[in-house]
Short mmCIF file of C-alpha atoms and ligand atoms in Angstrom, two decimals:
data_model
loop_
_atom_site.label_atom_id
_atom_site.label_comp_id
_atom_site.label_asym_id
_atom_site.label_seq_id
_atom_site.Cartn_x
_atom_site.Cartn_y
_atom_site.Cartn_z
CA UNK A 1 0.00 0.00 0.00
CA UNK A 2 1.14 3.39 -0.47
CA UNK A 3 0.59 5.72 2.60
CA UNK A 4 0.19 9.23 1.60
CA UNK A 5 1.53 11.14 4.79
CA UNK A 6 0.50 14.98 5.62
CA UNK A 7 3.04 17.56 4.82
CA UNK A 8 3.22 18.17 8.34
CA UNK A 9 3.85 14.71 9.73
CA UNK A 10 6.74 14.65 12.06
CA UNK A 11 9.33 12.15 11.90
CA UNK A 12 7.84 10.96 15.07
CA UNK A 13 4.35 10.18 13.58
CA UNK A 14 6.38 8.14 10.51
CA UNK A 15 8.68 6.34 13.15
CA UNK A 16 5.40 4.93 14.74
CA UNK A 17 3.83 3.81 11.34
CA UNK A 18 7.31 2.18 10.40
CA UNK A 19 6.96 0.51 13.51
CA UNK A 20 3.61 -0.79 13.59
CA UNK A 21 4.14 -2.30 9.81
CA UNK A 22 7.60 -3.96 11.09
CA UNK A 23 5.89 -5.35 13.59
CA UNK A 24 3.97 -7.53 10.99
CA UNK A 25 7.63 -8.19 9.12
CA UNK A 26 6.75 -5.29 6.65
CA UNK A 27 9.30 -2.80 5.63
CA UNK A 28 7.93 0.70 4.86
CA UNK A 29 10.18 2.69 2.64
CA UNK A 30 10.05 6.31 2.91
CA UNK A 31 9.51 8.72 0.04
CA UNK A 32 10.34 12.20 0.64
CA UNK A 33 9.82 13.89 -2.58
CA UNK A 34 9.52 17.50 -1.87
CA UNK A 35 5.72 18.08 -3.07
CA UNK A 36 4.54 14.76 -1.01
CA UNK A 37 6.01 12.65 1.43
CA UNK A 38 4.98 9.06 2.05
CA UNK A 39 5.65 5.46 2.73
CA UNK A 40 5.43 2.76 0.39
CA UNK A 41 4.62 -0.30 1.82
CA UNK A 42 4.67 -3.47 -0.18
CA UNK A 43 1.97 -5.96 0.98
CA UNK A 44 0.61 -4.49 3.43
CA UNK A 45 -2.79 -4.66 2.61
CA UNK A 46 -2.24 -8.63 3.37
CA UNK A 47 -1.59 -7.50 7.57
CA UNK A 48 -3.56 -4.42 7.63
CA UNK A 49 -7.01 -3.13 6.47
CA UNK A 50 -6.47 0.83 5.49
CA UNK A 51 -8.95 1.76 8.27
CA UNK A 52 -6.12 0.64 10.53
CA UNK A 53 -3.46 2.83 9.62
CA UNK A 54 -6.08 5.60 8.43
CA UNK A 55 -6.60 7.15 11.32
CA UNK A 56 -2.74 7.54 12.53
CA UNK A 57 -1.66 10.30 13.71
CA UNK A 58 0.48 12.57 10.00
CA UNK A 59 -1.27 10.07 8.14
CA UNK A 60 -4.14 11.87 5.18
CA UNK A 61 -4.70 8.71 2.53
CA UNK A 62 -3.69 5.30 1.93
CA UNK A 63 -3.67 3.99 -1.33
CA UNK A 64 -3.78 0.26 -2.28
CA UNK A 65 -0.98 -0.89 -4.80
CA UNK A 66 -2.49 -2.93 -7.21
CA UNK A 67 0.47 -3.71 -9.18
CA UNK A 68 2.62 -6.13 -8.66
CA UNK A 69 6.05 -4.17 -9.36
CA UNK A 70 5.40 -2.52 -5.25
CA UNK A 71 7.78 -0.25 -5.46
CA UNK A 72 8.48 -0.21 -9.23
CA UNK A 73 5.09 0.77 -10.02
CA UNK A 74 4.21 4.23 -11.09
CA UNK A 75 1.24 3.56 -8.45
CA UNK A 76 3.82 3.78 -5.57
CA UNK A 77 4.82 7.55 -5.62
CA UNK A 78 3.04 10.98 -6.20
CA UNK A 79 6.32 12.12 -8.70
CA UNK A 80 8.44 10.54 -11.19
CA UNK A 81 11.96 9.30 -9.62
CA UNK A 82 14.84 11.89 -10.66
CA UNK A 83 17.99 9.67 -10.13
CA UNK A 84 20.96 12.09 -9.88
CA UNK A 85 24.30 11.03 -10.68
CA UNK A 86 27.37 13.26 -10.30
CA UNK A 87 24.84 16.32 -10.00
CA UNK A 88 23.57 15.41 -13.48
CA UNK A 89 19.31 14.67 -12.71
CA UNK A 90 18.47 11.60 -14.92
CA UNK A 91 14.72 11.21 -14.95
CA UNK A 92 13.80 15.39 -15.20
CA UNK A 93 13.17 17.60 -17.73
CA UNK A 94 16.73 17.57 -19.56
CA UNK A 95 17.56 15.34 -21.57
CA UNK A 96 20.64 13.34 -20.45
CA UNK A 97 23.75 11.82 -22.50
CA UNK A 98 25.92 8.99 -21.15
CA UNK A 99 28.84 8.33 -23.70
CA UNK A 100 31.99 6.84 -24.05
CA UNK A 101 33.79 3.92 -25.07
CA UNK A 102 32.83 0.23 -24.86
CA UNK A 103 35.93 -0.73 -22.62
CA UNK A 104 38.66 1.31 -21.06
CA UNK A 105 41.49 0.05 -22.79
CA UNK A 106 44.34 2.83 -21.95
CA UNK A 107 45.09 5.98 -20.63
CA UNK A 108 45.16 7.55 -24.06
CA UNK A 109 42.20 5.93 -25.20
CA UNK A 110 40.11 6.88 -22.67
CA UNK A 111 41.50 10.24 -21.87
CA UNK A 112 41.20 11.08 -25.84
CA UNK A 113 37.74 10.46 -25.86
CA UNK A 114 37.08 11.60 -22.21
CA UNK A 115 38.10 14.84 -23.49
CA UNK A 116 36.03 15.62 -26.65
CA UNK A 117 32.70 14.00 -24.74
CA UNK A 118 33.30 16.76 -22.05
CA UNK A 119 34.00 19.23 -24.63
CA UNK A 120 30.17 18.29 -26.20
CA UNK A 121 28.88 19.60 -23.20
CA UNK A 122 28.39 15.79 -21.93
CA UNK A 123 29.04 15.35 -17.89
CA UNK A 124 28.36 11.24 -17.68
CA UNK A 125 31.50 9.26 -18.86
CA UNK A 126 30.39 5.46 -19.48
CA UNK A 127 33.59 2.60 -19.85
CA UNK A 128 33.25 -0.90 -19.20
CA UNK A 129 36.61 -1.37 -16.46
CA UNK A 130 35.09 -4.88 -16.26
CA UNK A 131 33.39 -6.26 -19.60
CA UNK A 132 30.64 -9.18 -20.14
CA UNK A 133 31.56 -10.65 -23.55
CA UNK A 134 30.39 -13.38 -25.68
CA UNK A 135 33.13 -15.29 -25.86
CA UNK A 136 35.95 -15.86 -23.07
CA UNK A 137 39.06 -15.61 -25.38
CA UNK A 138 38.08 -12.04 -25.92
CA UNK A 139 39.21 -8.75 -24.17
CA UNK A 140 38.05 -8.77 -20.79
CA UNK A 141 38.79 -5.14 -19.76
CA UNK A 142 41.80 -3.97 -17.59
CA UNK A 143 39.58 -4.85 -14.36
CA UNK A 144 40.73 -2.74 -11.34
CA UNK A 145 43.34 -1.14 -13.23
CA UNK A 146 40.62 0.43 -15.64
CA UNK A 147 39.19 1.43 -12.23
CA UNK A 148 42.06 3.57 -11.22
CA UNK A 149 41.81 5.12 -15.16
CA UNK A 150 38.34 6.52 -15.10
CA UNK A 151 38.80 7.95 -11.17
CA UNK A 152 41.73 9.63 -13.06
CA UNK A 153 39.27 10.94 -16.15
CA UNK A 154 36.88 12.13 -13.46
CA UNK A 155 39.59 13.94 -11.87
CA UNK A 156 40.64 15.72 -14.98
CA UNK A 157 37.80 16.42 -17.15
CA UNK A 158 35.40 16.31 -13.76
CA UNK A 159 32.73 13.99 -15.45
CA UNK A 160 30.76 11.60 -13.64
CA UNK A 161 31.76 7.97 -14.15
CA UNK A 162 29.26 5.24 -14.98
CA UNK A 163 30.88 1.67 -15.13
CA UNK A 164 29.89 -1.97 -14.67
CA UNK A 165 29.84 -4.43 -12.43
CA UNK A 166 29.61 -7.76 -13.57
CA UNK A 167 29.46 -10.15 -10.41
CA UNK A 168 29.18 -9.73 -6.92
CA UNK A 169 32.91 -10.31 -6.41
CA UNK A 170 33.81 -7.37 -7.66
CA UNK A 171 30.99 -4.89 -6.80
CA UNK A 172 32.59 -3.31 -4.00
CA UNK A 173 35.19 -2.24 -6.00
CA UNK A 174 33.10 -0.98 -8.90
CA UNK A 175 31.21 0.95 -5.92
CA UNK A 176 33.82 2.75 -4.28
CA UNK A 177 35.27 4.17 -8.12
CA UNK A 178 31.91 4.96 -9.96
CA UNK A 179 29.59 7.58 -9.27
CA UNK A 180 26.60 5.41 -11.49
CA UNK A 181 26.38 1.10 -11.54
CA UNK A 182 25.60 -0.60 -14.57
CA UNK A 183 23.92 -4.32 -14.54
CA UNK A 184 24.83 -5.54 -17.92
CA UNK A 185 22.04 -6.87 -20.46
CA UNK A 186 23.32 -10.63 -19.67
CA UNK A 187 22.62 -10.07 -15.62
CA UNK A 188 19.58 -8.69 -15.64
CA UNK A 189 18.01 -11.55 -14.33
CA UNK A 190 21.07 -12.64 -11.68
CA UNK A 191 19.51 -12.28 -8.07
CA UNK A 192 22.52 -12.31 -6.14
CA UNK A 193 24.09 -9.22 -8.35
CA UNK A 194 20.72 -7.54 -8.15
CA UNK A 195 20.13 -7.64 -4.01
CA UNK A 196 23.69 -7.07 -4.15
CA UNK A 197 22.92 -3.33 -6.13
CA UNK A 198 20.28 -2.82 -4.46
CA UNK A 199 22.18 -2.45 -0.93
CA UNK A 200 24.50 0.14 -2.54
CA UNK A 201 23.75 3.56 -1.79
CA UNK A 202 25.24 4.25 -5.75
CA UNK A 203 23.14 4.77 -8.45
CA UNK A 204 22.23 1.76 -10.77
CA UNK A 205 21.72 1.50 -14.44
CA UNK A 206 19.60 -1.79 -15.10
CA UNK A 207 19.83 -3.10 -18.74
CA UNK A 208 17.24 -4.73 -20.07
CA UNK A 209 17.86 -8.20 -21.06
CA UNK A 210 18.13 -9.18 -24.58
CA UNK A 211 15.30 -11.83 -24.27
CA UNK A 212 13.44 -10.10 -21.57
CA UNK A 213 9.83 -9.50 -21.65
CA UNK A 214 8.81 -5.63 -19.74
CA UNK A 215 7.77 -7.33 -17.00
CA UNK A 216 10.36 -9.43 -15.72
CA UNK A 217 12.87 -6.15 -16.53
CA UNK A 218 10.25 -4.59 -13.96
CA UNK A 219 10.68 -7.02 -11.70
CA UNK A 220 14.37 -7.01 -11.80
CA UNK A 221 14.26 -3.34 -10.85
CA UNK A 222 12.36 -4.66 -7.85
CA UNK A 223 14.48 -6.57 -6.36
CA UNK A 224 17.18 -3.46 -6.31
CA UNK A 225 14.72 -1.31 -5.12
CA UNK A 226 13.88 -4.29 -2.44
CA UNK A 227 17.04 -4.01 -0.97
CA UNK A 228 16.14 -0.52 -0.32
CA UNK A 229 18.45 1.50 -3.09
CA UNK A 230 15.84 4.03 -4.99
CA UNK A 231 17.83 5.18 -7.74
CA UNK A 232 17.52 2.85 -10.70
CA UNK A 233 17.35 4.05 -13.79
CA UNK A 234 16.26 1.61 -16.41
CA UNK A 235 18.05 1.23 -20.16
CA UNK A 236 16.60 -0.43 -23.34
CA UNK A 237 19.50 -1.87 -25.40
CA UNK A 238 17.86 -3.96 -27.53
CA UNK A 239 16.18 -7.70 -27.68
CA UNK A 240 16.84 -10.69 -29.87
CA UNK A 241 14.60 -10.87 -32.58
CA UNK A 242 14.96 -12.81 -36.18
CA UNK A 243 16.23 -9.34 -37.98
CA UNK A 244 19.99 -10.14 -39.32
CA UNK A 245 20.40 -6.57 -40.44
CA UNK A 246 21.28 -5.53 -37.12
CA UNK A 247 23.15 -7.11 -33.79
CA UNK A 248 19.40 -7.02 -32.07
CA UNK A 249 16.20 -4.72 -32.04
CA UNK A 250 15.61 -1.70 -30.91
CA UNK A 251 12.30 -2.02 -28.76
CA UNK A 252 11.49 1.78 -29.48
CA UNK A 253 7.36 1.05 -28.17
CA UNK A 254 8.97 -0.15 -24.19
CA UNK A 255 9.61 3.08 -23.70
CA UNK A 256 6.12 4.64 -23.16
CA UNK A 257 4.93 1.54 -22.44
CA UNK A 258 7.57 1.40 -19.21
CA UNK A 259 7.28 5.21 -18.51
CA UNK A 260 3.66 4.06 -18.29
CA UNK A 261 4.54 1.15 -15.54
CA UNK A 262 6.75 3.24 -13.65
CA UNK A 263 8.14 5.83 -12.04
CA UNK A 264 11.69 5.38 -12.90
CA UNK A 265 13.44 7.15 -15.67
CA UNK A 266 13.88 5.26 -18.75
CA UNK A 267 17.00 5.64 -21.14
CA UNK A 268 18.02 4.00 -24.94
CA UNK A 269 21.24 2.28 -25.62
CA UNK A 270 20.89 2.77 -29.31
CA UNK A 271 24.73 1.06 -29.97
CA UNK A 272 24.17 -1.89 -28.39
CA UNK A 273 20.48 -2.06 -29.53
CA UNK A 274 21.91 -1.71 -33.44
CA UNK A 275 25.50 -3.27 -33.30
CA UNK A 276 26.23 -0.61 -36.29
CA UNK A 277 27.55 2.74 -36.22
CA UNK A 278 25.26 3.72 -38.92
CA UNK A 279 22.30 2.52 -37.56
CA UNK A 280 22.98 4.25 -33.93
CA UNK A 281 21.84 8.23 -34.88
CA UNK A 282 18.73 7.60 -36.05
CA UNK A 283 17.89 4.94 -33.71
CA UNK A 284 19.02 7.05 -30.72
CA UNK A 285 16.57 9.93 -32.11
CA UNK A 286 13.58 7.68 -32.48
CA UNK A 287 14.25 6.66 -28.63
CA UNK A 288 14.22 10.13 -27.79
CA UNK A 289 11.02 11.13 -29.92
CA UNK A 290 9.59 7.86 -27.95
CA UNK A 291 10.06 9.61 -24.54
CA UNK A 292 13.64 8.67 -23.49
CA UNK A 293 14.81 10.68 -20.40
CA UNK A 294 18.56 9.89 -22.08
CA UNK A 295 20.69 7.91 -24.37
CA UNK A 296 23.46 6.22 -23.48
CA UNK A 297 25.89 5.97 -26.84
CA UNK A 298 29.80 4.16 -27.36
CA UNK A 299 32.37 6.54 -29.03
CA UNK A 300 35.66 5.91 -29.66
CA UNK A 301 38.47 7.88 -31.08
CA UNK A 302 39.65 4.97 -33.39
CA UNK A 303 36.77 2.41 -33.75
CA UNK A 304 38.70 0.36 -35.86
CA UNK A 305 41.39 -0.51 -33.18
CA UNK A 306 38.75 -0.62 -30.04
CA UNK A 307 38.75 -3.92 -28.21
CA UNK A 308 35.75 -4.48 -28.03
CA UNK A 309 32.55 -3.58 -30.23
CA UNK A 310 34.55 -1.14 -32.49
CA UNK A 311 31.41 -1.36 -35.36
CA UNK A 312 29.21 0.54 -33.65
CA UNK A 313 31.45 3.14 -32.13
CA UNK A 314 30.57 6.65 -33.12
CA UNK A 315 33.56 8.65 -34.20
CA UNK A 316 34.24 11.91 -33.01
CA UNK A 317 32.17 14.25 -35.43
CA UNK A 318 29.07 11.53 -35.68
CA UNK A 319 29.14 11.78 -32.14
CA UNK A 320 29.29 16.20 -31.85
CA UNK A 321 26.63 16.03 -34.38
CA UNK A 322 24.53 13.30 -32.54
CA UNK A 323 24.76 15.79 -28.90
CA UNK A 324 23.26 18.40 -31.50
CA UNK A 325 20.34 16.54 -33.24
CA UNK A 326 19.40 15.06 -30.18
CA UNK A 327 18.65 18.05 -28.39
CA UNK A 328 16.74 19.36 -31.10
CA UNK A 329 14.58 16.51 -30.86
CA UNK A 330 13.97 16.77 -27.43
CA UNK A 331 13.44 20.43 -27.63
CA UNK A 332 10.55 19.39 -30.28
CA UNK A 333 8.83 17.43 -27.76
CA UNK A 334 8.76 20.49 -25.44
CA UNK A 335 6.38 22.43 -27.97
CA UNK A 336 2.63 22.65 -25.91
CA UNK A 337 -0.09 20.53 -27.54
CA UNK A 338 -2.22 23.40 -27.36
CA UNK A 339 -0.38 25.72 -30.15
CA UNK A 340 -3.51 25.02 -32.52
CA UNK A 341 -0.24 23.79 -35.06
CA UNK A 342 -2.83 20.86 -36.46
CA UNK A 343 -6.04 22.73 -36.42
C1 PEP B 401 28.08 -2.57 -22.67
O1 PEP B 401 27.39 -1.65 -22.20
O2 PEP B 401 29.20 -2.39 -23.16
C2 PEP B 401 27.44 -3.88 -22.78
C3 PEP B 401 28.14 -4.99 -22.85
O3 PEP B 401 26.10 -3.76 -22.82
P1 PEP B 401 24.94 -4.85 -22.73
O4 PEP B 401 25.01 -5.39 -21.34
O5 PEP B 401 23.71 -4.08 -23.03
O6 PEP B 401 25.24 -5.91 -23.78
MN1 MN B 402 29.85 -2.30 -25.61
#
């Protein structure tokens, strides 16, 4: 259930509602969005009637949660989440970029394109330090090492890092160096790596899964939020489908159809999604015309001697020029409905 508190409850008043629903085993979670503060309350209605928390002292509504994504669920807050990473809000009315290469693969490299992605204007550096691939013969990343690279790319260009952690084994490490997490497309569904993100008080982009239906993405976002960490921000990369013209699909329609679901923000990976650097502008564009809070896009300074997924690395200029288009299209979404344009 979702307990809509008054503006003037006192932390008291919520102590004593968190209390009564942990005595029934029930963990409240507090939302203190600035226009309306409240506790959601996942299956509560099974241990208490509304009429018994009603009449509590700071409380003015509660709400049943009729979905079953509890705290997923757009019915569980009164706002959409704004995840902020490295003071850059993901999730509000800006569009946000998130680029870089697939893999740190040396200073140079990284500090090369570090540089012209700050120079766009973009604040949110992405490099894989640790990388999921296909086969086990191929680059792996420079683990810890790769760490040590993008703290020093923060340092000097001052972007935010986003980087991923691919098992639980390393996740403290990947904690204490990034400023965002990212749960590859091939862990989406591992529990352990999930309840593991979700206890980290670091933001976490959630892939979707390449053969994962909406709902069991959703529910993966659950079990982060479960553990009690809010800010998960969720990215479409792409699903498996019987196309051969492109390394998967881009699932352009799960983008309203999640923002419809749920309150979390909801980004495009259109490289991943397209496997081809061609493909990635105009597939990025159509995410963003489909709602997309952000992209996030691979770059490299010399895609044809990356490591790993080289093909669909923007260069340079295709990626200035993408920063420029896809503003524009976001600034087209902005224009009121009620200009009378179509009348
Ligand atoms: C990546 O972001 O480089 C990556 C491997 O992505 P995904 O998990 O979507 O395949
Ligand atoms: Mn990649």
């Amino acid at each position: 259930m979702l307990i809509l508190l008054e503006p003037s409850a006192t932390p008291e008043q919520v102590r004593e509602i968190l209390d009564l629903l942990e005595s029934s085993g029930i963990r409240g979670h507090v939302n203190e969005s600035p226009d309306a503060l409240s506790i959601v309350a996942p299956h509560a209605s099974q241990a208490f009637k509304p009429d018994r928390i009603e009449p509590m002292a700071g409380v003015r509504r509660v709400v049943p949660i009729t979905s079953p994504f509890k705290l997923a669920s757009a019915d569980a807050v009164t706002a959409r989440t704004v995840v902020e990473v490295h003071g850059v809000p993901i999730g509000g009315p800006g569009l946000v970029l998130v680029a870089g290469p697939c893999g740190v693969e040396s200073r140079e490299q990284l500090f090369t394109v570090a540089r012209y992605v700050a120079e766009s204007g973009v604040r949110l550096l992405r490099a894989g330090a640790f990388k999921p691939r296909t086969s086990p013969y191929s680059f792996q990343g420079l683990g810890v090492e790769g760490l040590r690279l993008l703290e020093a790319a923060r340092a000097e260009f001052g972007l935010g890092i986003v980087t991923e952690a691919t098992e639980v084994e390393i996740f403290e490490d990947v904690e204490r160096s990034a400023d965002m997490i990212q749960i590859g497309a091939r862990n989406m569904q591992n529990f352990a790596l999930l309840r593991r993100a979700g206890r980290s008080d670091k933001p976490i982009l959630l892939k979707r899964g390449p053969s994962s239906t909406l709902e069991e993405w959703l529910y993966a976002a659950e079990y982060v939020l479960s553990e009690g960490n809010r800010n998960v921000v969720l990215c479409e990369r792409g699903i498996r489908t019987w196309a051969d013209h492109a390394r998967n699909t881009l699932d352009v329609s799960v983008v309203p159809a999640a923002k419809a679901l749920t309150h979390l923000p909801v980004m495009v990976d259109p490289s991943h999604a397209t496997g081809r650097r061609d493909l990635v502008i105009p597939c990025g564009l159509a995410g963003i015309a489909a709602g997309a809070d952000g992209l996030l896009v691979e770059t490299h300074c010399q895609p044809e001697r990356a490591l790993s997924d080289g093909p669909q690395a923007l260069l340079p200029s295709d990626f200035i020029r993408l920063v420029t288009l896809a503003q524009s299209v976001h600034q087209a979404l902005q224009i009121p409905t009620t200009t009378g344009l179509w009348m």
